[in-house]
Amino acid sequence: MLDTAKVTRLLTTISPLTAEELASYSDVIAAAAAAFEDSEDEQTSTRLALIAAARANYLIALAQSGDSRITSFKAGDVSITESTDAVAAAKALMEEMESTGHGITADSGFVFQTV
């Protein structure tokens, strides 16, 4: 399992949420960290932690996407709009991090080719 504190530290750099807000998602972060075995190589460990942070960021964005948010409001000359593109951005980041980690991540399954 990856170090949850390391994943959380990296998550604070890519997430729009503050460290205090991320604290309420500690179980999500821990689950993302648990999905990977840590490596003794520091560079590989950091790459894996970044992938886990991107995955946690995506899961948090999905959880928040159900929140009611102001998407458009106009009163005279005053206009308020909030973008709801956070899920798409988080998914794109997660997919990019996973693709860059292709050589260091693998599942532990096996496949029967022929008998």
Tab-separated table of N, CA, C and O in Angstrom:
chain	number	residue	atom	x	y	z
A	1	MET	N	0.840	-1.186	0.000
A	1	MET	CA	0.000	0.000	0.000
A	1	MET	C	0.883	1.246	0.000
A	1	MET	O	1.908	1.292	0.666
A	2	LEU	N	0.461	2.229	-0.755
A	2	LEU	CA	1.184	3.499	-0.783
A	2	LEU	C	0.958	4.273	0.513
A	2	LEU	O	-0.046	4.083	1.194
A	3	ASP	N	1.878	5.175	0.799
A	3	ASP	CA	1.761	6.045	1.958
A	3	ASP	C	0.628	7.047	1.726
A	3	ASP	O	0.694	7.863	0.804
A	4	THR	N	-0.413	6.958	2.538
A	4	THR	CA	-1.583	7.823	2.379
A	4	THR	C	-1.216	9.300	2.534
A	4	THR	O	-1.762	10.153	1.824
A	5	ALA	N	-0.290	9.608	3.422
A	5	ALA	CA	0.120	11.007	3.612
A	5	ALA	C	0.778	11.559	2.342
A	5	ALA	O	0.561	12.718	1.973
A	6	LYS	N	1.561	10.736	1.668
A	6	LYS	CA	2.210	11.155	0.419
A	6	LYS	C	1.162	11.400	-0.667
A	6	LYS	O	1.230	12.393	-1.397
A	7	VAL	N	0.179	10.505	-0.764
A	7	VAL	CA	-0.893	10.666	-1.744
A	7	VAL	C	-1.689	11.939	-1.438
A	7	VAL	O	-1.993	12.729	-2.334
A	8	THR	N	-1.985	12.170	-0.167
A	8	THR	CA	-2.725	13.371	0.233
A	8	THR	C	-1.942	14.632	-0.095
A	8	THR	O	-2.507	15.615	-0.594
A	9	ARG	N	-0.635	14.623	0.165
A	9	ARG	CA	0.212	15.781	-0.136
A	9	ARG	C	0.195	16.099	-1.632
A	9	ARG	O	0.052	17.249	-2.035
A	10	LEU	N	0.282	15.065	-2.474
A	10	LEU	CA	0.225	15.273	-3.917
A	10	LEU	C	-1.164	15.708	-4.360
A	10	LEU	O	-1.310	16.525	-5.269
A	11	LEU	N	-2.188	15.182	-3.702
A	11	LEU	CA	-3.565	15.549	-4.031
A	11	LEU	C	-3.819	17.031	-3.780
A	11	LEU	O	-4.540	17.671	-4.547
A	12	THR	N	-3.213	17.582	-2.744
A	12	THR	CA	-3.419	19.017	-2.471
A	12	THR	C	-2.858	19.895	-3.584
A	12	THR	O	-3.287	21.033	-3.733
A	13	THR	N	-1.918	19.371	-4.363
A	13	THR	CA	-1.359	20.169	-5.469
A	13	THR	C	-2.212	20.111	-6.724
A	13	THR	O	-2.129	21.010	-7.555
A	14	ILE	N	-3.035	19.057	-6.882
A	14	ILE	CA	-3.834	18.947	-8.103
A	14	ILE	C	-5.320	19.195	-7.880
A	14	ILE	O	-6.057	19.364	-8.844
A	15	SER	N	-5.747	19.221	-6.646
A	15	SER	CA	-7.161	19.394	-6.340
A	15	SER	C	-7.483	20.862	-6.072
A	15	SER	O	-6.669	21.587	-5.496
A	16	PRO	N	-8.673	21.290	-6.460
A	16	PRO	CA	-9.078	22.662	-6.136
A	16	PRO	C	-9.482	22.814	-4.666
A	16	PRO	O	-9.680	23.923	-4.191
A	17	LEU	N	-9.577	21.682	-3.940
A	17	LEU	CA	-9.988	21.722	-2.539
A	17	LEU	C	-8.805	22.024	-1.630
A	17	LEU	O	-7.660	21.707	-1.949
A	18	THR	N	-9.098	22.604	-0.495
A	18	THR	CA	-8.059	22.873	0.499
A	18	THR	C	-7.752	21.584	1.269
A	18	THR	O	-8.524	20.620	1.212
A	19	ALA	N	-6.662	21.594	2.009
A	19	ALA	CA	-6.296	20.431	2.827
A	19	ALA	C	-7.393	20.120	3.839
A	19	ALA	O	-7.686	18.947	4.114
A	20	GLU	N	-8.017	21.151	4.385
A	20	GLU	CA	-9.092	20.955	5.350
A	20	GLU	C	-10.297	20.292	4.692
A	20	GLU	O	-10.935	19.418	5.287
A	21	GLU	N	-10.629	20.703	3.477
A	21	GLU	CA	-11.755	20.096	2.766
A	21	GLU	C	-11.436	18.653	2.377
A	21	GLU	O	-12.311	17.783	2.431
A	22	LEU	N	-10.194	18.390	2.002
A	22	LEU	CA	-9.792	17.032	1.628
A	22	LEU	C	-9.830	16.070	2.816
A	22	LEU	O	-10.001	14.867	2.628
A	23	ALA	N	-9.684	16.606	4.023
A	23	ALA	CA	-9.696	15.753	5.214
A	23	ALA	C	-11.003	14.972	5.328
A	23	ALA	O	-11.000	13.840	5.825
A	24	SER	N	-12.096	15.520	4.847
A	24	SER	CA	-13.376	14.805	4.924
A	24	SER	C	-13.447	13.652	3.925
A	24	SER	O	-14.357	12.831	3.991
A	25	TYR	N	-12.488	13.583	3.017
A	25	TYR	CA	-12.426	12.495	2.032
A	25	TYR	C	-11.266	11.545	2.322
A	25	TYR	O	-10.760	10.873	1.427
A	26	SER	N	-10.867	11.446	3.573
A	26	SER	CA	-9.701	10.627	3.924
A	26	SER	C	-9.892	9.151	3.567
A	26	SER	O	-8.929	8.479	3.184
A	27	ASP	N	-11.110	8.642	3.657
A	27	ASP	CA	-11.353	7.239	3.297
A	27	ASP	C	-11.185	7.016	1.794
A	27	ASP	O	-10.681	5.976	1.366
A	28	VAL	N	-11.608	7.978	0.998
A	28	VAL	CA	-11.446	7.878	-0.461
A	28	VAL	C	-9.956	7.899	-0.818
A	28	VAL	O	-9.494	7.111	-1.649
A	29	ILE	N	-9.224	8.774	-0.169
A	29	ILE	CA	-7.781	8.878	-0.416
A	29	ILE	C	-7.078	7.591	0.005
A	29	ILE	O	-6.223	7.067	-0.715
A	30	ALA	N	-7.461	7.052	1.162
A	30	ALA	CA	-6.866	5.801	1.645
A	30	ALA	C	-7.171	4.648	0.694
A	30	ALA	O	-6.305	3.798	0.441
A	31	ALA	N	-8.370	4.600	0.139
A	31	ALA	CA	-8.732	3.540	-0.803
A	31	ALA	C	-7.920	3.659	-2.086
A	31	ALA	O	-7.467	2.649	-2.639
A	32	ALA	N	-7.708	4.875	-2.556
A	32	ALA	CA	-6.893	5.077	-3.760
A	32	ALA	C	-5.450	4.663	-3.500
A	32	ALA	O	-4.798	4.061	-4.356
A	33	ALA	N	-4.934	4.959	-2.315
A	33	ALA	CA	-3.563	4.584	-1.957
A	33	ALA	C	-3.427	3.076	-1.820
A	33	ALA	O	-2.401	2.494	-2.182
A	34	ALA	N	-4.463	2.422	-1.304
A	34	ALA	CA	-4.422	0.974	-1.089
A	34	ALA	C	-4.455	0.182	-2.389
A	34	ALA	O	-4.111	-0.997	-2.407
A	35	ALA	N	-4.834	0.825	-3.472
A	35	ALA	CA	-4.936	0.131	-4.761
A	35	ALA	C	-3.562	-0.188	-5.359
A	35	ALA	O	-3.479	-0.950	-6.319
A	36	PHE	N	-2.500	0.390	-4.809
A	36	PHE	CA	-1.159	0.206	-5.366
A	36	PHE	C	-0.188	-0.281	-4.302
A	36	PHE	O	-0.246	0.155	-3.160
A	37	GLU	N	0.705	-1.152	-4.696
A	37	GLU	CA	1.806	-1.579	-3.833
A	37	GLU	C	2.921	-0.546	-3.964
A	37	GLU	O	3.253	-0.127	-5.079
A	38	ASP	N	3.507	-0.152	-2.852
A	38	ASP	CA	4.587	0.825	-2.880
A	38	ASP	C	5.856	0.197	-3.449
A	38	ASP	O	6.021	-1.019	-3.454
A	39	SER	N	6.719	1.041	-3.946
A	39	SER	CA	7.978	0.601	-4.524
A	39	SER	C	9.131	1.132	-3.674
A	39	SER	O	9.024	2.199	-3.069
A	40	GLU	N	10.226	0.393	-3.635
A	40	GLU	CA	11.408	0.868	-2.923
A	40	GLU	C	12.101	1.991	-3.682
A	40	GLU	O	12.803	2.803	-3.088
A	41	ASP	N	11.907	2.033	-4.994
A	41	ASP	CA	12.469	3.097	-5.813
A	41	ASP	C	11.649	4.374	-5.600
A	41	ASP	O	10.428	4.385	-5.822
A	42	GLU	N	12.293	5.439	-5.147
A	42	GLU	CA	11.586	6.676	-4.787
A	42	GLU	C	10.856	7.294	-5.979
A	42	GLU	O	9.727	7.778	-5.849
A	43	GLN	N	11.469	7.283	-7.147
A	43	GLN	CA	10.827	7.868	-8.331
A	43	GLN	C	9.567	7.078	-8.709
A	43	GLN	O	8.526	7.667	-8.988
A	44	THR	N	9.651	5.769	-8.688
A	44	THR	CA	8.492	4.935	-8.996
A	44	THR	C	7.409	5.120	-7.936
A	44	THR	O	6.223	5.219	-8.261
A	45	SER	N	7.806	5.208	-6.684
A	45	SER	CA	6.862	5.418	-5.603
A	45	SER	C	6.109	6.735	-5.775
A	45	SER	O	4.887	6.794	-5.587
A	46	THR	N	6.822	7.775	-6.159
A	46	THR	CA	6.188	9.083	-6.376
A	46	THR	C	5.237	9.039	-7.571
A	46	THR	O	4.137	9.608	-7.518
A	47	ARG	N	5.628	8.360	-8.628
A	47	ARG	CA	4.749	8.233	-9.796
A	47	ARG	C	3.470	7.480	-9.433
A	47	ARG	O	2.374	7.880	-9.842
A	48	LEU	N	3.605	6.409	-8.670
A	48	LEU	CA	2.430	5.657	-8.234
A	48	LEU	C	1.536	6.502	-7.330
A	48	LEU	O	0.305	6.466	-7.438
A	49	ALA	N	2.144	7.261	-6.443
A	49	ALA	CA	1.374	8.130	-5.543
A	49	ALA	C	0.630	9.207	-6.331
A	49	ALA	O	-0.503	9.571	-5.980
A	50	LEU	N	1.242	9.708	-7.398
A	50	LEU	CA	0.577	10.707	-8.230
A	50	LEU	C	-0.613	10.096	-8.969
A	50	LEU	O	-1.668	10.729	-9.097
A	51	ILE	N	-0.467	8.867	-9.424
A	51	ILE	CA	-1.596	8.175	-10.062
A	51	ILE	C	-2.723	7.985	-9.047
A	51	ILE	O	-3.894	8.230	-9.352
A	52	ALA	N	-2.371	7.562	-7.838
A	52	ALA	CA	-3.381	7.380	-6.791
A	52	ALA	C	-4.052	8.709	-6.440
A	52	ALA	O	-5.267	8.761	-6.231
A	53	ALA	N	-3.281	9.792	-6.399
A	53	ALA	CA	-3.843	11.115	-6.107
A	53	ALA	C	-4.808	11.545	-7.210
A	53	ALA	O	-5.884	12.091	-6.930
A	54	ALA	N	-4.442	11.292	-8.460
A	54	ALA	CA	-5.324	11.643	-9.580
A	54	ALA	C	-6.615	10.824	-9.523
A	54	ALA	O	-7.695	11.341	-9.786
A	55	ARG	N	-6.497	9.555	-9.145
A	55	ARG	CA	-7.681	8.702	-9.016
A	55	ARG	C	-8.567	9.204	-7.875
A	55	ARG	O	-9.793	9.287	-8.020
A	56	ALA	N	-7.972	9.567	-6.751
A	56	ALA	CA	-8.746	10.105	-5.624
A	56	ALA	C	-9.417	11.415	-6.012
A	56	ALA	O	-10.585	11.665	-5.677
A	57	ASN	N	-8.702	12.258	-6.747
A	57	ASN	CA	-9.251	13.532	-7.218
A	57	ASN	C	-10.488	13.297	-8.083
A	57	ASN	O	-11.500	13.990	-7.946
A	58	TYR	N	-10.414	12.298	-8.961
A	58	TYR	CA	-11.545	11.970	-9.824
A	58	TYR	C	-12.730	11.465	-8.999
A	58	TYR	O	-13.868	11.884	-9.203
A	59	LEU	N	-12.469	10.579	-8.049
A	59	LEU	CA	-13.549	10.052	-7.212
A	59	LEU	C	-14.205	11.160	-6.389
A	59	LEU	O	-15.431	11.176	-6.230
A	60	ILE	N	-13.410	12.082	-5.895
A	60	ILE	CA	-13.951	13.208	-5.125
A	60	ILE	C	-14.788	14.108	-6.033
A	60	ILE	O	-15.871	14.562	-5.653
A	61	ALA	N	-14.304	14.360	-7.254
A	61	ALA	CA	-15.060	15.182	-8.207
A	61	ALA	C	-16.403	14.532	-8.531
A	61	ALA	O	-17.425	15.218	-8.640
A	62	LEU	N	-16.396	13.198	-8.680
A	62	LEU	CA	-17.659	12.491	-8.918
A	62	LEU	C	-18.607	12.649	-7.731
A	62	LEU	O	-19.809	12.875	-7.919
A	63	ALA	N	-18.077	12.524	-6.535
A	63	ALA	CA	-18.902	12.658	-5.336
A	63	ALA	C	-19.501	14.057	-5.236
A	63	ALA	O	-20.650	14.215	-4.815
A	64	GLN	N	-18.738	15.047	-5.631
A	64	GLN	CA	-19.216	16.426	-5.530
A	64	GLN	C	-20.114	16.828	-6.692
A	64	GLN	O	-20.804	17.832	-6.606
A	65	SER	N	-20.111	16.065	-7.767
A	65	SER	CA	-20.883	16.459	-8.952
A	65	SER	C	-22.382	16.458	-8.696
A	65	SER	O	-23.127	17.119	-9.400
A	66	GLY	N	-22.816	15.750	-7.666
A	66	GLY	CA	-24.232	15.726	-7.328
A	66	GLY	C	-24.670	16.933	-6.523
A	66	GLY	O	-25.851	17.168	-6.352
A	67	ASP	N	-23.711	17.706	-6.021
A	67	ASP	CA	-24.051	18.901	-5.254
A	67	ASP	C	-24.742	19.909	-6.157
A	67	ASP	O	-24.392	20.073	-7.310
A	68	SER	N	-25.741	20.597	-5.608
A	68	SER	CA	-26.376	21.634	-6.406
A	68	SER	C	-25.440	22.842	-6.451
A	68	SER	O	-24.981	23.325	-5.429
A	69	ARG	N	-25.133	23.250	-7.630
A	69	ARG	CA	-24.219	24.373	-7.844
A	69	ARG	C	-24.922	25.407	-8.729
A	69	ARG	O	-25.729	25.063	-9.585
A	70	ILE	N	-24.564	26.658	-8.555
A	70	ILE	CA	-25.098	27.699	-9.419
A	70	ILE	C	-24.435	27.534	-10.775
A	70	ILE	O	-23.214	27.513	-10.885
A	71	THR	N	-25.237	27.372	-11.821
A	71	THR	CA	-24.659	27.262	-13.156
A	71	THR	C	-24.862	28.532	-13.956
A	71	THR	O	-24.099	28.816	-14.856
A	72	SER	N	-25.890	29.286	-13.616
A	72	SER	CA	-26.095	30.554	-14.301
A	72	SER	C	-27.095	31.389	-13.501
A	72	SER	O	-28.085	30.868	-12.993
A	73	PHE	N	-26.789	32.664	-13.385
A	73	PHE	CA	-27.678	33.580	-12.683
A	73	PHE	C	-27.427	34.963	-13.247
A	73	PHE	O	-26.288	35.379	-13.394
A	74	LYS	N	-28.486	35.668	-13.613
A	74	LYS	CA	-28.319	37.011	-14.156
A	74	LYS	C	-29.418	37.912	-13.602
A	74	LYS	O	-30.586	37.562	-13.631
A	75	ALA	N	-28.997	39.040	-13.072
A	75	ALA	CA	-29.932	40.039	-12.567
A	75	ALA	C	-29.407	41.400	-13.014
A	75	ALA	O	-28.447	41.915	-12.457
A	76	GLY	N	-30.011	41.937	-14.050
A	76	GLY	CA	-29.537	43.214	-14.580
A	76	GLY	C	-28.142	43.052	-15.170
A	76	GLY	O	-27.914	42.224	-16.046
A	77	ASP	N	-27.182	43.825	-14.675
A	77	ASP	CA	-25.815	43.770	-15.169
A	77	ASP	C	-24.958	42.739	-14.432
A	77	ASP	O	-23.818	42.513	-14.802
A	78	VAL	N	-25.506	42.127	-13.399
A	78	VAL	CA	-24.756	41.155	-12.603
A	78	VAL	C	-25.015	39.750	-13.145
A	78	VAL	O	-26.155	39.347	-13.334
A	79	SER	N	-23.941	39.017	-13.391
A	79	SER	CA	-24.063	37.668	-13.917
A	79	SER	C	-23.139	36.735	-13.139
A	79	SER	O	-21.968	37.037	-12.949
A	80	ILE	N	-23.668	35.596	-12.676
A	80	ILE	CA	-22.884	34.599	-11.948
A	80	ILE	C	-23.001	33.274	-12.690
A	80	ILE	O	-24.093	32.821	-12.992
A	81	THR	N	-21.875	32.672	-12.991
A	81	THR	CA	-21.858	31.365	-13.649
A	81	THR	C	-20.779	30.520	-12.998
A	81	THR	O	-19.693	31.000	-12.733
A	82	GLU	N	-21.083	29.247	-12.730
A	82	GLU	CA	-20.087	28.345	-12.179
A	82	GLU	C	-19.973	27.157	-13.119
A	82	GLU	O	-20.961	26.519	-13.468
A	83	SER	N	-18.770	26.849	-13.526
A	83	SER	CA	-18.540	25.730	-14.425
A	83	SER	C	-18.679	24.419	-13.678
A	83	SER	O	-18.241	24.278	-12.543
A	84	THR	N	-19.280	23.434	-14.325
A	84	THR	CA	-19.416	22.104	-13.734
A	84	THR	C	-18.548	21.101	-14.488
A	84	THR	O	-18.865	19.931	-14.565
A	85	ASP	N	-17.455	21.585	-15.059
A	85	ASP	CA	-16.569	20.750	-15.852
A	85	ASP	C	-15.502	20.063	-14.999
A	85	ASP	O	-14.566	19.491	-15.538
A	86	ALA	N	-15.644	20.097	-13.689
A	86	ALA	CA	-14.627	19.543	-12.797
A	86	ALA	C	-14.471	18.040	-12.970
A	86	ALA	O	-13.356	17.515	-12.921
A	87	VAL	N	-15.559	17.329	-13.208
A	87	VAL	CA	-15.477	15.878	-13.372
A	87	VAL	C	-14.709	15.529	-14.633
A	87	VAL	O	-13.836	14.651	-14.621
A	88	ALA	N	-14.988	16.216	-15.727
A	88	ALA	CA	-14.284	15.946	-16.982
A	88	ALA	C	-12.794	16.250	-16.853
A	88	ALA	O	-11.945	15.487	-17.331
A	89	ALA	N	-12.466	17.341	-16.182
A	89	ALA	CA	-11.062	17.697	-15.986
A	89	ALA	C	-10.357	16.674	-15.097
A	89	ALA	O	-9.228	16.262	-15.380
A	90	ALA	N	-11.034	16.234	-14.027
A	90	ALA	CA	-10.441	15.243	-13.129
A	90	ALA	C	-10.257	13.906	-13.837
A	90	ALA	O	-9.244	13.221	-13.643
A	91	LYS	N	-11.207	13.540	-14.683
A	91	LYS	CA	-11.094	12.280	-15.429
A	91	LYS	C	-9.940	12.346	-16.421
A	91	LYS	O	-9.171	11.391	-16.550
A	92	ALA	N	-9.808	13.461	-17.117
A	92	ALA	CA	-8.708	13.619	-18.071
A	92	ALA	C	-7.358	13.538	-17.369
A	92	ALA	O	-6.421	12.897	-17.868
A	93	LEU	N	-7.253	14.168	-16.201
A	93	LEU	CA	-6.004	14.114	-15.435
A	93	LEU	C	-5.710	12.690	-14.984
A	93	LEU	O	-4.577	12.212	-15.117
A	94	MET	N	-6.730	11.988	-14.488
A	94	MET	CA	-6.537	10.613	-14.035
A	94	MET	C	-6.085	9.720	-15.194
A	94	MET	O	-5.150	8.934	-15.055
A	95	GLU	N	-6.724	9.858	-16.337
A	95	GLU	CA	-6.350	9.037	-17.493
A	95	GLU	C	-4.931	9.338	-17.951
A	95	GLU	O	-4.183	8.430	-18.328
A	96	GLU	N	-4.533	10.589	-17.904
A	96	GLU	CA	-3.165	10.964	-18.278
A	96	GLU	C	-2.154	10.365	-17.311
A	96	GLU	O	-1.131	9.810	-17.719
A	97	MET	N	-2.440	10.453	-16.018
A	97	MET	CA	-1.517	9.893	-15.026
A	97	MET	C	-1.431	8.373	-15.160
A	97	MET	O	-0.354	7.798	-15.066
A	98	GLU	N	-2.553	7.731	-15.417
A	98	GLU	CA	-2.550	6.278	-15.586
A	98	GLU	C	-1.786	5.870	-16.839
A	98	GLU	O	-1.088	4.867	-16.842
A	99	SER	N	-1.898	6.660	-17.907
A	99	SER	CA	-1.175	6.309	-19.135
A	99	SER	C	0.329	6.511	-18.967
A	99	SER	O	1.120	5.747	-19.522
A	100	THR	N	0.737	7.508	-18.199
A	100	THR	CA	2.174	7.705	-17.979
A	100	THR	C	2.752	6.651	-17.047
A	100	THR	O	3.940	6.388	-17.080
A	101	GLY	N	1.908	6.020	-16.267
A	101	GLY	CA	2.370	4.978	-15.357
A	101	GLY	C	2.167	3.580	-15.906
A	101	GLY	O	2.280	2.600	-15.176
A	102	HIS	N	1.910	3.474	-17.191
A	102	HIS	CA	1.605	2.181	-17.802
A	102	HIS	C	2.669	1.121	-17.516
A	102	HIS	O	2.350	-0.011	-17.222
A	103	GLY	N	3.922	1.469	-17.568
A	103	GLY	CA	4.988	0.500	-17.367
A	103	GLY	C	5.182	0.061	-15.927
A	103	GLY	O	5.805	-0.963	-15.667
A	104	ILE	N	4.639	0.833	-14.972
A	104	ILE	CA	4.857	0.496	-13.560
A	104	ILE	C	3.615	-0.035	-12.874
A	104	ILE	O	3.658	-0.430	-11.724
A	105	THR	N	2.490	-0.037	-13.576
A	105	THR	CA	1.269	-0.580	-13.007
A	105	THR	C	0.847	-1.798	-13.807
A	105	THR	O	0.954	-1.829	-15.024
A	106	ALA	N	0.396	-2.796	-13.136
A	106	ALA	CA	-0.119	-4.006	-13.777
A	106	ALA	C	-1.025	-4.716	-12.791
A	106	ALA	O	-0.826	-4.621	-11.584
A	107	ASP	N	-2.010	-5.424	-13.312
A	107	ASP	CA	-2.831	-6.183	-12.379
A	107	ASP	C	-2.157	-7.515	-12.103
A	107	ASP	O	-1.237	-7.939	-12.787
A	108	SER	N	-2.607	-8.157	-11.078
A	108	SER	CA	-1.961	-9.398	-10.645
A	108	SER	C	-2.697	-10.630	-11.182
A	108	SER	O	-2.474	-11.728	-10.700
A	109	GLY	N	-3.568	-10.442	-12.165
A	109	GLY	CA	-4.325	-11.561	-12.719
A	109	GLY	C	-3.515	-12.356	-13.715
A	109	GLY	O	-2.370	-12.051	-14.024
A	110	PHE	N	-4.122	-13.430	-14.211
A	110	PHE	CA	-3.484	-14.232	-15.230
A	110	PHE	C	-4.534	-14.647	-16.258
A	110	PHE	O	-5.727	-14.559	-16.016
A	111	VAL	N	-4.073	-15.103	-17.401
A	111	VAL	CA	-4.964	-15.475	-18.484
A	111	VAL	C	-4.526	-16.828	-19.029
A	111	VAL	O	-3.336	-17.059	-19.240
A	112	PHE	N	-5.492	-17.718	-19.278
A	112	PHE	CA	-5.186	-18.973	-19.967
A	112	PHE	C	-5.154	-18.689	-21.464
A	112	PHE	O	-6.122	-18.164	-22.011
A	113	GLN	N	-4.051	-18.967	-22.103
A	113	GLN	CA	-3.937	-18.742	-23.536
A	113	GLN	C	-4.556	-19.916	-24.307
A	113	GLN	O	-5.522	-19.753	-25.007
A	114	THR	N	-3.954	-21.104	-24.187
A	114	THR	CA	-4.479	-22.315	-24.839
A	114	THR	C	-4.165	-23.501	-23.960
A	114	THR	O	-3.276	-23.448	-23.107
A	115	VAL	N	-4.854	-24.573	-24.208
A	115	VAL	CA	-4.595	-25.789	-23.459
A	115	VAL	C	-3.966	-26.815	-24.372
A	115	VAL	O	-4.290	-26.994	-25.482
